[in-house]
């Protein structure tokens, strides 16, 4: 077994896998990757089950020390990965020699990066998942000088065919959503303000949710506590627009006006505060195509 020493753990670095499924009735969030698309890509490039555990890194500035040889790949946010003196990019297999330091620089674009290993991370599986979540797992996030053990696979991945072109980050993205249960109760003007106007991400955001700058005045009543999911868009009584993310609660009493698609959650998670975007309304039949 090898070890990864978190010389600098960064702002919020965790382990995330497919999530903790089947425990909503007990009030336990799903958790899992903020950007599911990049998470799956990391595992596929590492030739693993697409739902296997990865390191999820927020905003970079992470320094790792590896005690054994291994192979890694990073996806998601656009960043430089420096292994000792050599610089790599995202979406390519990187050979790590024992006693090497891996520096993941502050991200140029995006917010979440996924590091998959050709092998597996040895962390505790609780309720069918290795995903970190405060109150359930021993760690809420990695801290400086923490140690994570890993096992490297004996199946070497050739590096000459492994690189995939990094995705671009749009300056004015359109986030796919479909109508929530309360959408039809909004006036046409309120619906237009939600789905046809530019909206702005506020600095108030984390793995539980993202708040927008804009507000929408409305007279919708509060609800009896109802199920909510990652990607549910809630409208508070004060008109605040809140998008629930992967660590959000499982019930809520605010009107549920929109629901992001899985792709929409991935796209939104990579947008930084003050970024402008639009919700793109899609119908159920379009989701199947």
XYZ file of C-alpha atoms in Angstrom:
289
model
C 0.000 0.000 0.000
C 1.208 3.463 -0.864
C 0.510 6.699 0.969
C -0.481 10.183 -0.128
C 0.566 12.904 2.307
C -1.451 16.114 2.018
C 1.363 18.626 2.506
C -1.178 21.298 1.494
C -4.759 20.032 1.462
C -6.308 23.110 -0.154
C -9.590 24.783 0.727
C -11.852 21.748 0.429
C -10.484 18.396 -0.724
C -12.543 15.266 -0.132
C -13.142 11.760 -1.434
C -16.289 11.361 -3.516
C -17.719 8.316 -5.264
C -21.166 7.762 -6.792
C -22.782 8.853 -3.545
C -24.721 7.421 -0.650
C -27.831 6.046 -2.335
C -30.949 4.683 -0.677
C -30.867 6.570 2.635
C -33.038 9.607 1.848
C -35.767 8.231 4.123
C -33.298 8.568 6.989
C -32.514 12.184 6.104
C -29.071 11.397 4.680
C -28.012 13.353 1.571
C -26.677 11.610 -1.509
C -23.354 13.501 -1.583
C -21.134 12.416 -4.507
C -19.312 14.550 -7.080
C -20.333 18.134 -7.759
C -19.352 17.720 -11.424
C -20.508 14.215 -12.249
C -19.427 14.450 -15.894
C -15.788 15.198 -15.016
C -15.851 12.611 -12.221
C -16.962 9.880 -14.637
C -14.379 10.981 -17.205
C -11.554 10.700 -14.657
C -12.499 7.121 -13.856
C -12.971 6.157 -17.489
C -9.530 7.524 -18.384
C -8.118 5.524 -15.473
C -9.938 2.448 -16.888
C -12.058 2.003 -13.789
C -15.699 1.714 -12.855
C -17.100 5.203 -13.626
C -18.523 5.418 -10.089
C -15.234 4.631 -8.262
C -13.915 6.986 -5.592
C -11.854 10.028 -6.665
C -10.259 12.932 -4.880
C -12.424 16.022 -5.369
C -10.395 19.248 -5.145
C -11.916 22.717 -4.811
C -10.013 25.606 -6.473
C -6.589 23.925 -6.350
C -3.461 25.023 -4.446
C -2.884 21.435 -3.285
C 0.474 19.744 -2.720
C 0.635 15.936 -2.426
C 3.510 13.590 -1.643
C 3.354 10.011 -2.993
C 5.359 7.226 -1.340
C 4.834 4.627 -4.107
C 4.731 4.456 -7.914
C 1.276 4.952 -9.414
C -0.661 6.509 -12.270
C -3.159 9.350 -11.883
C -5.397 11.478 -14.087
C -7.064 14.826 -13.330
C -10.220 16.161 -14.961
C -12.696 19.005 -14.488
C -11.302 22.443 -13.703
C -8.559 23.763 -15.964
C -5.293 23.549 -14.013
C -1.591 22.835 -14.258
C -0.397 19.681 -12.514
C 3.297 19.752 -11.679
C 5.056 16.490 -10.815
C 8.431 17.415 -9.382
C 9.770 19.587 -12.241
C 7.506 18.388 -15.085
C 4.187 20.080 -15.927
C 1.065 18.238 -17.109
C -2.481 19.222 -17.948
C -5.849 17.730 -17.241
C -7.275 14.678 -19.024
C -3.967 12.847 -19.434
C -2.502 9.851 -17.627
C 0.428 10.906 -15.424
C 3.063 8.461 -14.209
C 4.023 9.164 -10.599
C 7.292 7.843 -9.200
C 7.739 6.996 -5.538
C 8.703 10.007 -3.365
C 7.352 12.497 -5.912
C 5.503 15.695 -5.077
C 2.416 16.597 -7.080
C 1.386 20.237 -7.093
C -2.110 21.080 -8.333
C -1.963 24.796 -9.004
C -4.761 27.279 -8.389
C -7.287 26.692 -11.150
C -7.358 28.927 -14.190
C -11.004 28.113 -14.912
C -13.636 26.051 -13.156
C -13.944 25.169 -9.474
C -13.817 21.390 -9.024
C -11.105 18.941 -10.113
C -11.179 15.140 -9.911
C -8.081 13.020 -9.356
C -8.495 9.330 -10.168
C -5.826 6.725 -9.497
C -5.062 3.565 -11.439
C -5.915 1.448 -8.415
C -8.064 2.479 -5.467
C -8.118 4.771 -2.448
C -8.258 2.978 0.883
C -10.851 4.951 2.844
C -13.758 3.785 4.965
C -16.978 2.841 3.167
C -20.002 3.914 5.212
C -23.544 3.138 4.064
C -22.217 1.907 0.747
C -20.119 4.970 -0.052
C -16.693 6.488 0.550
C -18.045 10.017 -0.033
C -17.090 12.438 2.723
C -19.968 14.024 4.609
C -19.782 15.712 8.003
C -21.508 13.764 10.791
C -21.260 10.503 8.810
C -17.607 10.060 7.830
C -14.622 10.538 10.170
C -13.387 13.440 8.034
C -15.414 16.268 6.512
C -12.396 17.217 4.383
C -8.653 16.589 4.269
C -6.406 18.873 6.293
C -2.691 19.636 6.015
C -0.521 16.608 6.870
C -3.395 14.102 6.626
C -2.467 10.755 5.054
C -4.501 8.670 2.595
C -3.435 5.132 1.714
C -3.884 3.723 -1.773
C -3.277 0.555 -3.740
C -1.852 0.842 -7.239
C -3.038 -1.453 -10.031
C -0.584 -3.793 -11.747
C -2.301 -3.055 -15.087
C -0.216 -0.260 -16.582
C -2.092 2.270 -18.740
C -0.201 3.417 -21.862
C 0.128 7.192 -21.862
C 0.305 7.739 -25.626
C -3.447 7.349 -26.292
C -4.905 8.547 -23.026
C -5.189 12.316 -23.443
C -8.602 13.840 -24.120
C -8.954 17.482 -25.100
C -10.021 19.528 -22.046
C -13.506 20.945 -22.292
C -14.025 24.638 -22.775
C -15.767 26.901 -20.266
C -18.420 29.123 -21.827
C -18.642 32.794 -20.882
C -22.461 32.700 -20.977
C -23.542 29.093 -20.423
C -27.071 27.794 -20.690
C -27.952 25.396 -17.875
C -30.558 22.747 -18.827
C -33.532 22.509 -16.448
C -37.077 21.246 -16.512
C -40.102 22.726 -14.740
C -40.515 22.002 -11.050
C -43.859 21.312 -9.340
C -44.452 25.005 -8.555
C -43.329 26.424 -11.898
C -46.843 26.554 -13.350
C -48.046 28.568 -10.319
C -45.723 31.434 -11.247
C -46.978 34.254 -13.444
C -45.731 34.457 -17.018
C -43.522 37.391 -16.040
C -42.010 35.404 -13.172
C -41.427 32.398 -15.441
C -39.759 34.694 -17.956
C -37.508 36.140 -15.231
C -36.375 32.607 -14.374
C -35.897 31.068 -17.798
C -35.296 33.920 -20.256
C -33.188 36.372 -18.268
C -29.496 36.345 -17.399
C -28.865 35.322 -13.816
C -25.760 35.789 -11.648
C -24.037 33.423 -9.238
C -23.443 34.936 -5.808
C -20.415 34.190 -3.592
C -22.770 32.272 -1.276
C -22.128 28.725 -2.438
C -20.795 25.403 -1.211
C -21.507 21.689 -1.615
C -24.957 22.199 -0.075
C -26.246 24.888 -2.377
C -25.702 27.952 -4.534
C -27.549 31.243 -4.114
C -28.130 33.655 -6.992
C -27.832 37.440 -6.853
C -31.221 38.131 -8.421
C -34.533 37.844 -6.552
C -38.024 37.168 -7.840
C -40.962 38.662 -5.964
C -43.840 36.227 -5.663
C -46.828 35.298 -3.516
C -46.494 31.517 -3.564
C -47.294 29.934 -0.191
C -44.748 27.947 1.767
C -45.235 24.218 1.418
C -45.529 21.322 3.767
C -42.048 19.833 3.834
C -41.545 18.048 0.503
C -38.752 15.979 -1.089
C -35.899 17.912 -2.691
C -32.933 16.669 -4.678
C -29.561 17.853 -5.944
C -30.448 20.373 -8.650
C -33.770 21.475 -7.141
C -34.262 25.236 -7.562
C -36.093 26.737 -4.586
C -37.718 30.148 -4.316
C -37.719 31.468 -0.748
C -40.467 33.688 0.658
C -38.064 36.639 0.351
C -37.606 35.864 -3.355
C -34.124 34.392 -3.107
C -33.235 31.743 -5.699
C -31.350 28.806 -4.192
C -30.067 25.810 -6.151
C -29.521 22.724 -4.015
C -26.344 20.747 -4.630
C -24.927 17.360 -3.649
C -24.792 17.734 0.164
C -28.162 19.480 0.482
C -30.949 18.438 2.834
C -33.491 15.922 1.517
C -36.679 17.867 2.337
C -37.656 21.517 2.123
C -40.652 23.821 2.470
C -39.963 26.360 -0.270
C -41.617 26.200 -3.700
C -39.672 24.002 -6.125
C -39.742 25.983 -9.354
C -37.110 24.224 -11.488
C -34.996 21.073 -11.482
C -31.538 20.937 -13.042
C -30.616 17.927 -15.144
C -27.536 15.906 -14.179
C -25.623 17.718 -16.920
C -26.931 21.035 -15.622
C -25.627 20.340 -12.099
C -22.192 19.510 -13.516
C -22.107 22.675 -15.611
C -23.320 24.953 -12.824
C -20.870 23.560 -10.262
C -17.905 24.756 -12.330
C -19.138 28.364 -12.615
C -17.507 30.924 -10.366
C -19.221 33.704 -8.392
C -20.405 36.660 -10.512
C -20.650 34.455 -13.617
C -23.791 35.132 -15.632
C -25.822 32.290 -17.136
C -29.306 31.371 -18.281
C -31.554 28.459 -17.440
C -32.520 26.567 -20.594
C -35.947 25.021 -20.174
C -36.232 21.521 -21.617
C -39.183 19.171 -21.648
C -39.165 15.571 -20.409
C -39.124 14.159 -23.949
C -35.928 16.078 -24.721
C -34.140 14.494 -21.758
C -34.440 11.052 -23.375
C -32.719 12.150 -26.610
